[in-house]
PDB file of C-alpha atoms in Angstrom:
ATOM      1  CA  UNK N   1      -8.576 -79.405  -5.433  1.00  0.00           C
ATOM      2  CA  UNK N   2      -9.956 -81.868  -7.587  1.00  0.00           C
ATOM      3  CA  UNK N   3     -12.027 -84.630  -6.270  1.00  0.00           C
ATOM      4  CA  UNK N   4     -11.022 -88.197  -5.763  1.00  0.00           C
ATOM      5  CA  UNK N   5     -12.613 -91.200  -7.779  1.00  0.00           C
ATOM      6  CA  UNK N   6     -12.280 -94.488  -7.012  1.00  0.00           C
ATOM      7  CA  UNK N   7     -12.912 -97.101  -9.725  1.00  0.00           C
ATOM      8  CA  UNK N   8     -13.344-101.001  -9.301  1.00  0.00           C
ATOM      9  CA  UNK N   9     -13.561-103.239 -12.321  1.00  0.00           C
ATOM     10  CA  UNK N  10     -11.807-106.621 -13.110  1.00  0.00           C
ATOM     11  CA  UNK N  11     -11.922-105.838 -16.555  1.00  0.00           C
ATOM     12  CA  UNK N  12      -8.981-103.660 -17.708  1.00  0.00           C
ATOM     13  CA  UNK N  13     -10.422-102.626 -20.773  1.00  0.00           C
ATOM     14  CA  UNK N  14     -13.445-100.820 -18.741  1.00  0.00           C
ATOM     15  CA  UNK N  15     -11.229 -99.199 -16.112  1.00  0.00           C
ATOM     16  CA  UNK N  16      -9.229 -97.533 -18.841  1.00  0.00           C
ATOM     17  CA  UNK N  17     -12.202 -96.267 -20.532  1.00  0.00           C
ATOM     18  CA  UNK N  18     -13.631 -95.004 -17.521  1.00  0.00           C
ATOM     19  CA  UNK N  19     -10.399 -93.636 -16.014  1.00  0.00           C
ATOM     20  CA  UNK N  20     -10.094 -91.694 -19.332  1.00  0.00           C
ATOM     21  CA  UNK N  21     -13.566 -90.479 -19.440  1.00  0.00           C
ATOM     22  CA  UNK N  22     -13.011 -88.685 -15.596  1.00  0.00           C
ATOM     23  CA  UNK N  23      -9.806 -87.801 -15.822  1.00  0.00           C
ATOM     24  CA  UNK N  24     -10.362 -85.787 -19.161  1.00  0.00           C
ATOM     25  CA  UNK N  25     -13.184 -83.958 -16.774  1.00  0.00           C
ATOM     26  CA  UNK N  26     -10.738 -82.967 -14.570  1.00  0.00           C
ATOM     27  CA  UNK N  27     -10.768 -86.035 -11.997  1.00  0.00           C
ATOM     28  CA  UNK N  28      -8.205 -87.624  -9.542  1.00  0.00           C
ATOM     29  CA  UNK N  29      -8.768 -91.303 -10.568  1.00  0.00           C
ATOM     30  CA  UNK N  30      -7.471 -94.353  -8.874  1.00  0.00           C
ATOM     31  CA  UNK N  31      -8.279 -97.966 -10.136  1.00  0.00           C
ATOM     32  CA  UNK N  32      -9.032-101.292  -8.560  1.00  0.00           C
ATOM     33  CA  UNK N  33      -9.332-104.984  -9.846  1.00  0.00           C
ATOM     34  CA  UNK N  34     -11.721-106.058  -7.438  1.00  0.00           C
ATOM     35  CA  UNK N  35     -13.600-105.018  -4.363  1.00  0.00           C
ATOM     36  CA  UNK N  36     -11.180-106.193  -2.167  1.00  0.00           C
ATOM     37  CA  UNK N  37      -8.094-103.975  -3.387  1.00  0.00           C
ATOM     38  CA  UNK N  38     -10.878-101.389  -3.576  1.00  0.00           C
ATOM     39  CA  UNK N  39     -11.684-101.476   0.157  1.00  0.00           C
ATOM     40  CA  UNK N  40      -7.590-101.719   1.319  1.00  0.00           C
ATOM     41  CA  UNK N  41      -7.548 -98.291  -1.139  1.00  0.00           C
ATOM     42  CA  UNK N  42     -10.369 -97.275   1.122  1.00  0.00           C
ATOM     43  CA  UNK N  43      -9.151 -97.977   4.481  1.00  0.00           C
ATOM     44  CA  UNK N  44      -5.759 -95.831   3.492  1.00  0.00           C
ATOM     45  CA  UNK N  45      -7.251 -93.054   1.842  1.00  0.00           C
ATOM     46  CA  UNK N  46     -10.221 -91.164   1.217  1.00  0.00           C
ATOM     47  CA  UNK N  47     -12.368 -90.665  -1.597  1.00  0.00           C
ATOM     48  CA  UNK N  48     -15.024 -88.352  -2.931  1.00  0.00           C
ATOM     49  CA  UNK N  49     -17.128 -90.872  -4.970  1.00  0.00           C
ATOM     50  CA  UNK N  50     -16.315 -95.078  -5.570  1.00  0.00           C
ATOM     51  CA  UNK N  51     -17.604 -96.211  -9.077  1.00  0.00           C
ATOM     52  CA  UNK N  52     -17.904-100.426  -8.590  1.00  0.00           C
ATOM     53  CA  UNK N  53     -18.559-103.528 -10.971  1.00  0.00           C
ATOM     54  CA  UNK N  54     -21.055-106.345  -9.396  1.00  0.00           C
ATOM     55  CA  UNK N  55     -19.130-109.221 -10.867  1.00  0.00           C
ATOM     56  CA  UNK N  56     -15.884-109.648  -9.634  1.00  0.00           C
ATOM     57  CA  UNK N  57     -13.590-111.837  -7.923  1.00  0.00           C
ATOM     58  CA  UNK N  58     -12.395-112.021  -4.222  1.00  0.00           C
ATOM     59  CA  UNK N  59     -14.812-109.362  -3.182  1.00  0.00           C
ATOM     60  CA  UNK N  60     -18.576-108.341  -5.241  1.00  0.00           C
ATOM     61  CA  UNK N  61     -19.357-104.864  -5.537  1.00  0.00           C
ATOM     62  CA  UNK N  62     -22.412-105.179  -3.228  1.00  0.00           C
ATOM     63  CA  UNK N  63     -20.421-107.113  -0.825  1.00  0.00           C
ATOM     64  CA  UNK N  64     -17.539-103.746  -1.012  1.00  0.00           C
ATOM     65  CA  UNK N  65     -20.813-101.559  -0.915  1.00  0.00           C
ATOM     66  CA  UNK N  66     -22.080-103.130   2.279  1.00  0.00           C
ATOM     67  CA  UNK N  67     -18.206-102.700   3.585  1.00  0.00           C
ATOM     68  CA  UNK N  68     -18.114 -99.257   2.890  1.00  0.00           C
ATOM     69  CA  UNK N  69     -20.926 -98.279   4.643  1.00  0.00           C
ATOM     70  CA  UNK N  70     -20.025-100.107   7.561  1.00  0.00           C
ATOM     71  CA  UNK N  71     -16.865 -96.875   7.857  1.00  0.00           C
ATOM     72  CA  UNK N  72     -17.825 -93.809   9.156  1.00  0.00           C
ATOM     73  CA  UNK N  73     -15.871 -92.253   6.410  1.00  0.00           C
ATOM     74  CA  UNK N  74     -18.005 -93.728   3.893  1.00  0.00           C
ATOM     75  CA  UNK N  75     -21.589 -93.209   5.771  1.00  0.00           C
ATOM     76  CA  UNK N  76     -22.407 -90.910   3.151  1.00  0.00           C
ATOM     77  CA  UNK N  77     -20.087 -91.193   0.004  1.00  0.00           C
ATOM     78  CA  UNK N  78     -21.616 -91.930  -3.499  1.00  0.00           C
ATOM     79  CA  UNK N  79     -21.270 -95.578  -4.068  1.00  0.00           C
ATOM     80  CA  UNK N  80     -22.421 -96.175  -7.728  1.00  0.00           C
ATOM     81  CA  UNK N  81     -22.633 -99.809  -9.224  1.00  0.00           C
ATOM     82  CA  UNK N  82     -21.851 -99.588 -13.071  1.00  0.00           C
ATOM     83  CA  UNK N  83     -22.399-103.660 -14.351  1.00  0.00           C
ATOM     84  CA  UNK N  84     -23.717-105.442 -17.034  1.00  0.00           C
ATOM     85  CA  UNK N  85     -26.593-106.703 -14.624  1.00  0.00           C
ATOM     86  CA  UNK N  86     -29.632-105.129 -15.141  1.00  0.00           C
ATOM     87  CA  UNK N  87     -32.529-107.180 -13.174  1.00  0.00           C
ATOM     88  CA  UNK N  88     -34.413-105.601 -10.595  1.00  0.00           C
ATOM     89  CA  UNK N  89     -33.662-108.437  -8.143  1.00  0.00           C
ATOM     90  CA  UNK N  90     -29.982-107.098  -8.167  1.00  0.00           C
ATOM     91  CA  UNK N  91     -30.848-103.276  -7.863  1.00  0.00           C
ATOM     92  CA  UNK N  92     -32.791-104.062  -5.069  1.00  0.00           C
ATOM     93  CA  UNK N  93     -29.621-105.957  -3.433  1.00  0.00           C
ATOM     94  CA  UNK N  94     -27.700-102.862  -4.144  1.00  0.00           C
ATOM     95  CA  UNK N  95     -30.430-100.200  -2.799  1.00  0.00           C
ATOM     96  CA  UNK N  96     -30.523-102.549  -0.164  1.00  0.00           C
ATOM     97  CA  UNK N  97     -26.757-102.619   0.424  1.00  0.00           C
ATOM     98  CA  UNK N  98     -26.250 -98.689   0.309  1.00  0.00           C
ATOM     99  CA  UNK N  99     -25.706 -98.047  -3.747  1.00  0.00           C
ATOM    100  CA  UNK N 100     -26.895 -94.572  -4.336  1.00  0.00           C
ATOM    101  CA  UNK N 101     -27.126 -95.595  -8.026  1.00  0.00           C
ATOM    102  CA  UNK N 102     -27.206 -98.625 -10.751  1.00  0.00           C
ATOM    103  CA  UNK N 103     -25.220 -98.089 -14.205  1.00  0.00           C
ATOM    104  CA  UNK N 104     -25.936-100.483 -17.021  1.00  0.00           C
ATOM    105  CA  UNK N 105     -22.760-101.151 -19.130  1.00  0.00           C
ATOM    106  CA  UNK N 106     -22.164-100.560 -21.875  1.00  0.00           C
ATOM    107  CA  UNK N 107     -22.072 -97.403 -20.038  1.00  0.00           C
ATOM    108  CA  UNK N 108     -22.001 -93.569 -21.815  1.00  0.00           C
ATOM    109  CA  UNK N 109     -19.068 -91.442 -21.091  1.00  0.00           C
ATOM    110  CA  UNK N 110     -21.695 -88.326 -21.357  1.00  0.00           C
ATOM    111  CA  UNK N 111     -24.417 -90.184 -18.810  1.00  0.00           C
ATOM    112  CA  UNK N 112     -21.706 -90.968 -16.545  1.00  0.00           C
ATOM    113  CA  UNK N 113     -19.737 -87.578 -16.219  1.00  0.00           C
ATOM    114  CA  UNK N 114     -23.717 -86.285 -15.324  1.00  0.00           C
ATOM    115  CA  UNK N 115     -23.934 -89.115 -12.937  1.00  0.00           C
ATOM    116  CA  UNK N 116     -20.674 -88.234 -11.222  1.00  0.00           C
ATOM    117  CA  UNK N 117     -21.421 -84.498 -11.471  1.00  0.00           C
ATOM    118  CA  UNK N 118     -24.873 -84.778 -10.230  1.00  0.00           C
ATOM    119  CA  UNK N 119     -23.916 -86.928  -6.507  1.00  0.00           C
ATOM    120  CA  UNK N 120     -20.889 -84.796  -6.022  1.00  0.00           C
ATOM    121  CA  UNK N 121     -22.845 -81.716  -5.216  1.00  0.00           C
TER     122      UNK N 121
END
């Protein structure tokens, strides 16, 4: 069975080229608009790996990072922030928050099937 990948972006644009990019590598892929719709997803299913944006609205992705973690479920699912912010102040707010790993956009469809490949082990 093929895992399932949850991806949170407010830009349509970017969820269709990352939906694209996993499903063509043999993904289940569901899309959010914002961390909110992303954690009602959450709290009805379960997925493998979630694949968040920072800057959203109704609900960050460090602020849907921090949620996550607070489920069982999600104690020990990859959580991966891909965003166009890059400072270290932010990574640290997403280490902090539970992010296994920060993505800078414009992001690499090779670099992020590794990515996804590599925490799914």
């Amino acid at each position: 069975m093929s895992k399932k990948l949850l991806i949170v972006d407010d830009s349509p644009s970017v969820r269709q080229m990352v939906e694209m990019t996993l499903k063509g590598a043999g993904y289940s892929v569901k899309a959010a608009k914002d961390g909110q719709e992303a954690l009602n997803f959450c709290k009805a299913e379960r997925f493998d790996f979630v694949l968040t944006d920072q800057n959203m609205p109704n609900m960050d992705g460090v602020t849907l990072i921090k949620s996550l973690r607070a489920i069982p479920a999600y104690s020990r699912t990859p959580l991966i922030v891909l965003t166009t912010e890059a400072s270290d102040a932010m990574k640290q707010k997403g280490k902090a928050a539970g992010a296994t790993g920060w993505m800078v956009k414009p992001f690499d469809p090779k670099k992020l099937l590794e990515v996804v490949s590599k925490v799914l082990r």
